[in-house]
Amino acid sequence: MPDRPSHLWKDLPPDTRQDAALAFWRDESSSDAEVHHAEAIIAIAKRLKFRPKSVQALPEERLARYLAQMGDVSDGVATRALIAYHFQTKRPLMAAFLDALGIAHENGLITEESITPPAGPALTTAIDRLRAAFSEAEVLLYLKTLLVLDGDTWVNLGPLFPTQDAPEASKLG
């Protein structure tokens, strides 16, 4: 189980990483998007041995391709990409999960100021509902994203993931 957003990014299948990278570049609504875009532009420029200004002028599809090819990105860039990916492409999954847990939301965005970490049995039931409607890969990525980005709220997801010592004990794998 990845413990940091950058590790989760590195583990993404190439097509998912490409989709997340494109979502990252299309995300202009968050307050920190500009900062993370600038950070990614500098990293891409260093990798390509280009000037940042030249990279900045590239179309977002090319920027996404270059970013997706980078296994090593900062936690900030990985976090922004994972969030953008889920909000741009996985809202029905997010909404279904929160509905199954009885957590108030607007199209997958939690509206409560603070929530009590859902208990294991409630999470297991919610995950089973997701598995009935979405692919295993989508479900696992979403759950891993929740755990790595907000481990305090989703702390009870951790025991549901396999450990290297006891993969048969997993409720997710």
Coordinates of N, CA, C and O in Angstrom, one line a residue:
M1 N 0.8 -1.2 0.0 CA 0.0 0.0 0.0 C 0.9 1.2 0.0 O 1.7 1.4 0.9
P2 N 0.7 2.1 -1.0 CA 1.5 3.3 -1.0 C 1.2 4.2 0.2 O 0.1 4.2 0.6
D3 N 2.3 4.8 0.7 CA 2.1 5.7 1.9 C 2.1 7.2 1.5 O 1.9 8.0 2.4
R4 N 2.4 7.5 0.3 CA 2.5 8.9 -0.1 C 1.9 9.1 -1.5 O 1.9 8.1 -2.3
P5 N 1.3 10.2 -1.8 CA 0.7 10.5 -3.1 C 1.7 10.2 -4.3 O 1.3 9.6 -5.3
S6 N 3.0 10.6 -4.1 CA 3.9 10.3 -5.2 C 4.2 8.8 -5.4 O 4.4 8.4 -6.6
H7 N 4.1 8.0 -4.4 CA 4.2 6.6 -4.6 C 3.0 6.0 -5.3 O 3.1 5.1 -6.1
L8 N 1.8 6.5 -5.0 CA 0.6 6.1 -5.6 C 0.6 6.4 -7.1 O 0.3 5.6 -8.0
W9 N 1.1 7.7 -7.4 CA 1.3 8.1 -8.8 C 2.2 7.2 -9.5 O 1.9 6.7 -10.7
K10 N 3.3 6.8 -8.9 CA 4.3 6.0 -9.6 C 3.7 4.6 -9.9 O 4.1 4.0 -10.9
D11 N 2.8 4.1 -9.0 CA 2.2 2.8 -9.2 C 1.0 2.8 -10.2 O 0.5 1.7 -10.5
L12 N 0.6 3.9 -10.7 CA -0.6 4.0 -11.6 C -0.2 3.3 -12.9 O 0.9 3.5 -13.4
P13 N -1.2 2.6 -13.5 CA -1.0 2.1 -14.8 C -0.8 3.3 -15.8 O -1.4 4.3 -15.6
P14 N -0.1 3.1 -16.9 CA 0.2 4.2 -17.8 C -1.0 4.9 -18.3 O -1.0 6.2 -18.4
D15 N -2.1 4.2 -18.7 CA -3.3 4.9 -19.2 C -4.0 5.7 -18.1 O -4.5 6.8 -18.4
T16 N -4.0 5.3 -16.9 CA -4.6 6.0 -15.8 C -3.7 7.2 -15.4 O -4.2 8.3 -15.2
R17 N -2.4 7.0 -15.5 CA -1.5 8.2 -15.2 C -1.7 9.2 -16.3 O -1.7 10.4 -16.0
Q18 N -1.9 8.8 -17.5 CA -2.1 9.8 -18.6 C -3.4 10.5 -18.4 O -3.4 11.8 -18.5
D19 N -4.5 9.8 -18.0 CA -5.7 10.5 -17.7 C -5.6 11.5 -16.5 O -6.2 12.6 -16.5
A20 N -4.9 11.0 -15.5 CA -4.7 11.9 -14.3 C -3.8 13.1 -14.7 O -4.1 14.2 -14.2
A21 N -2.8 12.9 -15.5 CA -2.0 14.1 -15.9 C -2.8 15.1 -16.7 O -2.7 16.3 -16.6
L22 N -3.7 14.6 -17.6 CA -4.5 15.5 -18.4 C -5.5 16.2 -17.5 O -5.7 17.5 -17.6
A23 N -6.1 15.5 -16.5 CA -6.9 16.2 -15.5 C -6.2 17.2 -14.7 O -6.7 18.3 -14.4
F24 N -4.9 16.9 -14.4 CA -4.1 17.9 -13.7 C -3.9 19.2 -14.5 O -4.1 20.3 -13.9
W25 N -3.6 19.1 -15.8 CA -3.4 20.3 -16.5 C -4.8 21.1 -16.8 O -4.7 22.3 -17.0
R26 N -5.9 20.4 -16.8 CA -7.2 21.0 -17.0 C -7.7 21.6 -15.7 O -8.7 22.4 -15.8
D27 N -7.1 21.3 -14.6 CA -7.6 21.8 -13.3 C -7.1 23.2 -13.1 O -5.9 23.4 -12.9
E28 N -8.0 24.1 -13.1 CA -7.7 25.5 -12.8 C -8.5 26.1 -11.7 O -8.4 27.2 -11.4
S29 N -9.4 25.2 -11.2 CA -10.3 25.7 -10.2 C -9.8 25.7 -8.8 O -10.2 26.5 -7.9
S30 N -8.8 24.9 -8.5 CA -8.3 24.9 -7.1 C -7.3 26.1 -6.9 O -6.7 26.6 -7.8
S31 N -7.2 26.4 -5.6 CA -6.4 27.6 -5.3 C -4.9 27.4 -5.5 O -4.2 28.3 -5.7
D32 N -4.5 26.1 -5.4 CA -3.1 25.8 -5.6 C -2.7 25.2 -6.9 O -1.5 24.8 -7.1
A33 N -3.6 25.2 -7.9 CA -3.3 24.6 -9.2 C -2.2 25.3 -9.9 O -1.3 24.7 -10.5
E34 N -2.2 26.6 -9.8 CA -1.1 27.4 -10.5 C 0.2 27.1 -10.0 O 1.2 26.9 -10.7
V35 N 0.3 26.9 -8.7 CA 1.6 26.6 -8.0 C 2.1 25.2 -8.5 O 3.3 25.1 -8.9
H36 N 1.2 24.3 -8.5 CA 1.6 22.9 -8.9 C 1.8 22.8 -10.4 O 2.7 22.1 -10.8
H37 N 1.1 23.6 -11.2 CA 1.4 23.6 -12.6 C 2.8 24.2 -12.9 O 3.6 23.6 -13.7
A38 N 3.2 25.2 -12.2 CA 4.5 25.8 -12.3 C 5.6 24.8 -11.9 O 6.6 24.7 -12.6
E39 N 5.3 24.1 -10.8 CA 6.3 23.1 -10.4 C 6.5 22.0 -11.4 O 7.6 21.5 -11.7
A40 N 5.4 21.5 -12.0 CA 5.4 20.5 -13.0 C 6.1 21.0 -14.3 O 6.9 20.2 -14.9
I41 N 5.9 22.2 -14.6 CA 6.6 22.8 -15.8 C 8.1 22.8 -15.6 O 8.8 22.4 -16.5
I42 N 8.5 23.2 -14.5 CA 9.9 23.2 -14.2 C 10.5 21.8 -14.2 O 11.6 21.6 -14.8
A43 N 9.8 20.9 -13.6 CA 10.3 19.5 -13.7 C 10.4 18.9 -15.1 O 11.4 18.3 -15.5
I44 N 9.4 19.2 -15.9 CA 9.4 18.7 -17.3 C 10.5 19.4 -18.0 O 11.2 18.8 -18.8
A45 N 10.7 20.7 -17.8 CA 11.7 21.5 -18.5 C 13.1 20.9 -18.2 O 14.0 20.7 -19.1
K46 N 13.3 20.6 -16.9 CA 14.6 20.0 -16.5 C 14.8 18.6 -17.2 O 15.9 18.3 -17.7
R47 N 13.8 17.8 -17.3 CA 13.9 16.5 -17.9 C 14.1 16.6 -19.4 O 14.9 15.8 -19.9
L48 N 13.5 17.5 -20.0 CA 13.7 17.7 -21.5 C 14.8 18.6 -21.9 O 15.1 18.7 -23.0
K49 N 15.4 19.2 -20.9 CA 16.5 20.2 -21.1 C 16.0 21.4 -22.0 O 16.7 21.8 -22.9
F50 N 14.8 21.8 -21.6 CA 14.1 23.0 -22.3 C 14.1 24.1 -21.3 O 14.2 23.9 -20.1
R51 N 13.8 25.3 -21.8 CA 13.5 26.4 -20.9 C 12.1 26.3 -20.4 O 11.2 25.8 -21.2
P52 N 11.8 26.6 -19.2 CA 10.4 26.5 -18.6 C 9.4 27.3 -19.5 O 8.3 26.8 -19.7
K53 N 9.8 28.4 -20.0 CA 8.9 29.2 -20.8 C 8.5 28.5 -22.1 O 7.3 28.5 -22.5
S54 N 9.4 27.7 -22.7 CA 9.1 26.9 -23.9 C 8.1 25.8 -23.5 O 7.2 25.5 -24.3
V55 N 8.3 25.1 -22.4 CA 7.4 24.1 -21.9 C 6.1 24.6 -21.6 O 5.0 24.0 -22.0
Q56 N 6.0 25.8 -21.0 CA 4.7 26.4 -20.6 C 3.9 26.6 -21.9 O 2.6 26.6 -21.8
A57 N 4.5 26.9 -23.0 CA 3.7 27.2 -24.2 C 3.2 25.9 -24.9 O 2.4 26.0 -25.9
L58 N 3.6 24.7 -24.4 CA 3.1 23.5 -25.1 C 1.6 23.3 -24.8 O 1.1 23.7 -23.8
P59 N 0.9 22.6 -25.7 CA -0.5 22.3 -25.5 C -0.7 21.3 -24.3 O 0.2 20.5 -24.1
E60 N -1.8 21.4 -23.7 CA -2.0 20.6 -22.5 C -1.9 19.1 -22.8 O -1.5 18.3 -21.9
E61 N -2.2 18.6 -23.9 CA -2.1 17.2 -24.2 C -0.6 16.7 -24.2 O -0.3 15.7 -23.7
R62 N 0.3 17.6 -24.7 CA 1.7 17.3 -24.7 C 2.2 17.4 -23.3 O 3.0 16.5 -22.8
L63 N 1.8 18.4 -22.6 CA 2.2 18.5 -21.2 C 1.8 17.3 -20.4 O 2.5 16.8 -19.6
A64 N 0.6 16.8 -20.6 CA 0.0 15.6 -19.9 C 0.9 14.4 -20.3 O 1.2 13.6 -19.4
R65 N 1.2 14.3 -21.6 CA 2.0 13.1 -22.0 C 3.4 13.2 -21.3 O 3.9 12.1 -20.7
Y66 N 4.0 14.3 -21.2 CA 5.3 14.4 -20.6 C 5.2 14.2 -19.0 O 6.0 13.5 -18.5
L67 N 4.2 14.7 -18.4 CA 4.0 14.5 -17.0 C 3.7 13.0 -16.7 O 4.3 12.5 -15.8
A68 N 2.9 12.4 -17.5 CA 2.6 11.0 -17.3 C 3.8 10.1 -17.4 O 3.9 9.0 -16.8
Q69 N 4.8 10.5 -18.2 CA 6.0 9.7 -18.4 C 6.9 9.8 -17.2 O 7.9 9.1 -17.1
M70 N 6.7 10.8 -16.4 CA 7.5 11.0 -15.2 C 7.1 10.2 -14.0 O 6.0 10.4 -13.5
G71 N 7.9 9.2 -13.6 CA 7.5 8.4 -12.4 C 7.8 9.2 -11.2 O 7.1 8.9 -10.2
D72 N 8.7 10.1 -11.2 CA 9.0 10.8 -10.0 C 8.4 12.2 -10.1 O 8.9 13.1 -10.8
V73 N 7.4 12.4 -9.3 CA 6.8 13.8 -9.2 C 6.7 14.0 -7.7 O 6.7 13.1 -6.9
S74 N 6.5 15.3 -7.3 CA 6.4 15.6 -5.9 C 5.1 15.2 -5.4 O 4.1 14.9 -6.1
D75 N 5.0 15.1 -4.1 CA 3.7 14.8 -3.4 C 2.6 15.8 -3.8 O 1.5 15.4 -4.0
G76 N 3.0 17.1 -3.9 CA 2.1 18.1 -4.2 C 1.5 17.9 -5.6 O 0.2 18.0 -5.8
V77 N 2.3 17.7 -6.6 CA 1.8 17.4 -8.0 C 1.0 16.2 -8.0 O -0.1 16.2 -8.6
A78 N 1.4 15.1 -7.4 CA 0.7 13.8 -7.4 C -0.7 14.0 -6.7 O -1.7 13.6 -7.2
T79 N -0.7 14.8 -5.6 CA -2.0 15.0 -4.9 C -2.9 15.8 -5.8 O -4.1 15.4 -5.9
R80 N -2.5 16.8 -6.4 CA -3.3 17.6 -7.3 C -3.8 16.8 -8.4 O -5.0 16.9 -8.8
A81 N -3.0 16.0 -9.0 CA -3.4 15.2 -10.2 C -4.4 14.1 -9.8 O -5.4 13.9 -10.5
L82 N -4.2 13.5 -8.6 CA -5.2 12.5 -8.1 C -6.5 13.1 -7.8 O -7.6 12.5 -8.2
I83 N -6.5 14.2 -7.2 CA -7.8 14.9 -6.9 C -8.5 15.3 -8.2 O -9.7 15.1 -8.3
A84 N -7.7 16.0 -9.1 CA -8.3 16.4 -10.3 C -8.9 15.2 -11.1 O -10.0 15.3 -11.7
Y85 N -8.1 14.2 -11.2 CA -8.6 13.0 -11.9 C -9.9 12.5 -11.3 O -10.9 12.2 -12.1
H86 N -10.0 12.3 -10.0 CA -11.3 11.8 -9.5 C -12.4 12.8 -9.6 O -13.5 12.4 -10.0
F87 N -12.2 14.1 -9.5 CA -13.3 15.0 -9.6 C -13.7 15.2 -11.0 O -14.8 15.5 -11.3
Q88 N -12.8 15.0 -12.0 CA -13.1 15.2 -13.4 C -13.7 13.9 -14.0 O -14.5 14.0 -15.0
T89 N -13.3 12.8 -13.5 CA -13.7 11.5 -14.2 C -14.4 10.5 -13.4 O -15.0 9.5 -13.9
K90 N -14.4 10.6 -12.0 CA -15.0 9.6 -11.2 C -16.0 10.1 -10.2 O -16.2 9.4 -9.1
R91 N -16.7 11.1 -10.5 CA -17.7 11.7 -9.6 C -18.8 10.6 -9.3 O -19.2 10.5 -8.1
P92 N -19.3 9.9 -10.2 CA -20.3 8.9 -9.9 C -19.9 7.9 -8.9 O -20.6 7.5 -7.9
L93 N -18.6 7.4 -9.0 CA -18.0 6.5 -8.0 C -17.9 7.1 -6.6 O -18.3 6.5 -5.6
M94 N -17.4 8.4 -6.6 CA -17.3 9.1 -5.3 C -18.6 9.3 -4.7 O -18.8 9.0 -3.5
A95 N -19.6 9.7 -5.4 CA -21.0 9.9 -4.9 C -21.6 8.6 -4.4 O -22.2 8.6 -3.3
A96 N -21.4 7.5 -5.1 CA -21.9 6.2 -4.7 C -21.3 5.8 -3.4 O -22.0 5.3 -2.5
F97 N -20.0 6.0 -3.2 CA -19.4 5.6 -2.0 C -19.9 6.4 -0.8 O -20.2 5.9 0.3
L98 N -19.9 7.7 -1.0 CA -20.4 8.6 0.1 C -21.9 8.3 0.4 O -22.3 8.3 1.6
D99 N -22.7 8.1 -0.6 CA -24.1 7.7 -0.4 C -24.2 6.4 0.5 O -25.0 6.4 1.4
A100 N -23.4 5.4 0.1 CA -23.4 4.2 0.8 C -23.0 4.3 2.3 O -23.5 3.6 3.2
L101 N -22.2 5.3 2.6 CA -21.8 5.6 4.0 C -22.6 6.6 4.7 O -22.5 6.8 5.9
G102 N -23.6 7.2 3.9 CA -24.5 8.2 4.6 C -23.8 9.5 4.8 O -24.2 10.2 5.8
I103 N -22.8 9.8 4.1 CA -22.0 11.1 4.2 C -22.6 12.1 3.3 O -22.6 11.9 2.1
A104 N -22.9 13.3 3.8 CA -23.5 14.4 3.0 C -22.4 14.9 2.0 O -21.3 15.1 2.4
H105 N -22.9 15.1 0.7 CA -22.0 15.5 -0.3 C -22.8 16.2 -1.4 O -24.0 16.1 -1.5
E106 N -22.0 16.9 -2.3 CA -22.6 17.5 -3.5 C -21.8 16.9 -4.6 O -20.6 17.3 -4.9
N107 N -22.4 15.9 -5.3 CA -21.8 15.3 -6.4 C -20.3 14.8 -6.1 O -19.4 15.0 -6.9
G108 N -20.2 14.1 -5.0 CA -18.9 13.5 -4.6 C -18.0 14.4 -3.7 O -17.0 13.9 -3.2
L109 N -18.4 15.7 -3.5 CA -17.6 16.6 -2.7 C -18.3 16.6 -1.3 O -19.4 17.1 -1.2
I110 N -17.6 16.2 -0.3 CA -18.1 16.2 1.1 C -18.5 17.6 1.5 O -17.7 18.5 1.4
T111 N -19.7 17.7 2.0 CA -20.2 19.0 2.4 C -20.1 19.2 4.0 O -20.2 20.4 4.4
E112 N -19.9 18.2 4.7 CA -19.8 18.3 6.2 C -18.4 18.8 6.5 O -17.4 18.5 5.8
E113 N -18.3 19.7 7.6 CA -17.0 20.2 8.0 C -16.1 19.1 8.5 O -14.9 19.2 8.2
S114 N -16.6 18.2 9.3 CA -15.8 17.1 9.8 C -16.7 15.9 9.8 O -17.9 16.0 10.1
I115 N -16.1 14.8 9.5 CA -16.8 13.5 9.6 C -16.1 12.6 10.5 O -14.9 12.6 10.6
T116 N -16.9 11.7 11.2 CA -16.3 10.7 12.0 C -15.8 9.6 11.1 O -16.5 9.2 10.1
P117 N -14.6 9.1 11.3 CA -14.1 8.0 10.4 C -15.1 6.9 10.4 O -15.4 6.3 11.4
P118 N -15.5 6.5 9.2 CA -16.4 5.4 9.1 C -15.8 4.1 9.6 O -14.6 3.8 9.4
A119 N -16.6 3.3 10.2 CA -16.1 2.0 10.8 C -16.0 0.9 9.7 O -16.6 1.0 8.7
G120 N -15.2 -0.1 10.1 CA -14.9 -1.1 9.1 C -16.1 -1.8 8.5 O -16.1 -2.0 7.3
P121 N -17.1 -2.2 9.3 CA -18.2 -2.9 8.7 C -19.0 -2.0 7.7 O -19.4 -2.4 6.6
A122 N -19.1 -0.7 8.0 CA -19.8 0.2 7.1 C -19.0 0.4 5.8 O -19.5 0.5 4.7
L123 N -17.6 0.5 6.0 CA -16.8 0.6 4.8 C -16.8 -0.7 3.9 O -16.9 -0.6 2.7
T124 N -16.9 -1.8 4.5 CA -17.0 -3.1 3.8 C -18.2 -3.1 3.0 O -18.2 -3.5 1.8
T125 N -19.4 -2.7 3.6 CA -20.6 -2.7 2.9 C -20.6 -1.7 1.7 O -21.0 -2.0 0.6
A126 N -20.0 -0.5 1.9 CA -19.9 0.5 0.9 C -19.0 0.1 -0.2 O -19.3 0.3 -1.4
I127 N -17.9 -0.6 0.1 CA -17.0 -1.1 -0.9 C -17.7 -2.2 -1.8 O -17.5 -2.2 -3.0
D128 N -18.4 -3.0 -1.1 CA -19.2 -4.1 -1.9 C -20.1 -3.5 -2.9 O -20.3 -3.9 -4.0
R129 N -20.8 -2.4 -2.5 CA -21.7 -1.7 -3.4 C -21.0 -1.1 -4.6 O -21.4 -1.1 -5.7
L130 N -19.8 -0.5 -4.3 CA -19.0 0.0 -5.4 C -18.6 -1.0 -6.3 O -18.6 -0.9 -7.6
R131 N -18.1 -2.2 -5.8 CA -17.7 -3.3 -6.7 C -18.8 -3.8 -7.6 O -18.5 -4.3 -8.6
A132 N -20.0 -3.6 -7.1 CA -21.1 -4.1 -7.9 C -21.4 -3.2 -9.1 O -22.0 -3.6 -10.1
A133 N -20.9 -1.9 -9.0 CA -21.2 -0.9 -10.1 C -20.0 -0.4 -10.8 O -20.2 0.1 -11.9
F134 N -18.8 -0.6 -10.3 CA -17.6 -0.1 -10.9 C -16.5 -1.1 -11.0 O -16.5 -2.1 -10.3
S135 N -15.5 -0.9 -11.8 CA -14.4 -1.9 -12.0 C -13.6 -1.9 -10.7 O -13.5 -0.9 -10.0
E136 N -12.9 -3.1 -10.5 CA -12.1 -3.3 -9.4 C -10.9 -2.2 -9.4 O -10.6 -1.7 -8.3
A137 N -10.4 -2.0 -10.5 CA -9.3 -1.0 -10.6 C -9.7 0.4 -10.2 O -9.0 1.1 -9.4
E138 N -10.9 0.8 -10.6 CA -11.4 2.1 -10.2 C -11.6 2.2 -8.7 O -11.3 3.2 -8.1
V139 N -12.2 1.2 -8.2 CA -12.5 1.1 -6.7 C -11.2 1.2 -5.9 O -11.1 2.0 -5.0
L140 N -10.3 0.3 -6.3 CA -9.0 0.3 -5.5 C -8.3 1.6 -5.6 O -7.7 2.0 -4.6
L141 N -8.2 2.2 -6.8 CA -7.5 3.5 -6.9 C -8.2 4.5 -6.0 O -7.5 5.3 -5.3
Y142 N -9.5 4.6 -6.0 CA -10.2 5.6 -5.2 C -9.9 5.4 -3.8 O -9.6 6.3 -3.0
L143 N -10.0 4.1 -3.3 CA -9.8 3.8 -1.9 C -8.4 4.1 -1.5 O -8.1 4.7 -0.4
K144 N -7.4 3.8 -2.3 CA -6.0 4.1 -2.0 C -5.8 5.6 -2.0 O -5.1 6.1 -1.1
T145 N -6.5 6.3 -2.9 CA -6.4 7.8 -2.9 C -6.9 8.4 -1.6 O -6.3 9.3 -1.0
L146 N -8.1 7.9 -1.2 CA -8.6 8.4 0.1 C -7.7 8.2 1.2 O -7.4 9.1 2.0
L147 N -7.1 7.0 1.3 CA -6.3 6.6 2.4 C -5.0 7.4 2.4 O -4.5 7.9 3.5
V148 N -4.4 7.6 1.3 CA -3.1 8.3 1.2 C -3.3 9.8 1.3 O -2.4 10.5 1.9
L149 N -4.4 10.4 0.9 CA -4.6 11.8 1.0 C -5.2 12.3 2.3 O -5.1 13.4 2.7
D150 N -6.0 11.4 2.9 CA -6.7 11.8 4.2 C -6.8 10.6 5.1 O -7.8 10.1 5.4
G151 N -5.6 10.1 5.5 CA -5.5 9.0 6.4 C -6.2 9.1 7.7 O -6.7 8.0 8.2
D152 N -6.4 10.3 8.2 CA -7.1 10.4 9.5 C -8.6 10.1 9.3 O -9.1 9.4 10.2
T153 N -9.2 10.6 8.3 CA -10.6 10.3 8.1 C -10.9 8.9 7.7 O -11.9 8.3 8.1
W154 N -10.0 8.4 6.9 CA -10.2 7.0 6.3 C -9.3 6.0 6.9 O -9.0 5.0 6.3
V155 N -8.9 6.2 8.1 CA -8.0 5.3 8.9 C -8.5 3.9 8.9 O -7.7 2.9 8.8
N156 N -9.8 3.7 8.9 CA -10.3 2.3 9.0 C -10.3 1.6 7.6 O -10.6 0.4 7.6
L157 N -9.9 2.3 6.6 CA -9.7 1.6 5.3 C -8.4 0.8 5.3 O -8.2 -0.3 4.7
G158 N -7.4 1.3 6.0 CA -6.0 0.7 6.1 C -6.1 -0.8 6.4 O -5.5 -1.6 5.7
P159 N -6.8 -1.2 7.4 CA -6.8 -2.7 7.7 C -7.5 -3.5 6.6 O -7.3 -4.7 6.6
L160 N -8.2 -2.9 5.7 CA -8.9 -3.6 4.7 C -8.0 -3.9 3.5 O -8.3 -4.7 2.6
F161 N -6.8 -3.3 3.4 CA -5.8 -3.5 2.4 C -4.9 -4.6 2.8 O -4.6 -4.8 3.9
P162 N -4.4 -5.4 1.8 CA -3.5 -6.5 2.1 C -2.2 -6.0 2.6 O -1.7 -4.9 2.2
T163 N -1.6 -6.8 3.5 CA -0.2 -6.5 3.9 C 0.7 -7.6 3.2 O 0.2 -8.6 2.7
Q164 N 1.9 -7.3 3.1 CA 2.8 -8.3 2.4 C 2.9 -9.6 3.2 O 3.1 -10.6 2.5
D165 N 2.6 -9.6 4.5 CA 2.7 -10.8 5.2 C 1.4 -11.7 5.1 O 1.5 -12.9 5.3
A166 N 0.3 -11.0 4.9 CA -1.0 -11.7 5.0 C -2.0 -11.2 3.9 O -3.0 -10.7 4.3
P167 N -1.6 -11.5 2.7 CA -2.5 -11.0 1.6 C -3.9 -11.7 1.7 O -4.9 -11.1 1.3
E168 N -4.0 -12.9 2.2 CA -5.4 -13.5 2.3 C -6.3 -12.8 3.3 O -7.5 -13.0 3.3
A169 N -5.7 -12.0 4.2 CA -6.6 -11.3 5.2 C -7.3 -10.1 4.6 O -8.1 -9.5 5.3
S170 N -7.0 -9.7 3.4 CA -7.5 -8.5 2.9 C -9.0 -8.6 2.5 O -9.4 -9.6 2.0
K171 N -9.7 -7.5 2.8 CA -11.1 -7.4 2.3 C -11.1 -6.8 1.0 O -12.2 -6.8 0.3
L172 N -10.0 -6.2 0.5 CA -10.0 -5.4 -0.8 C -9.3 -6.2 -1.9 O -9.5 -6.0 -3.0
G173 N -8.3 -7.0 -1.5 CA -7.5 -7.6 -2.6 C -8.0 -9.0 -2.8 O -7.9 -9.8 -3.6

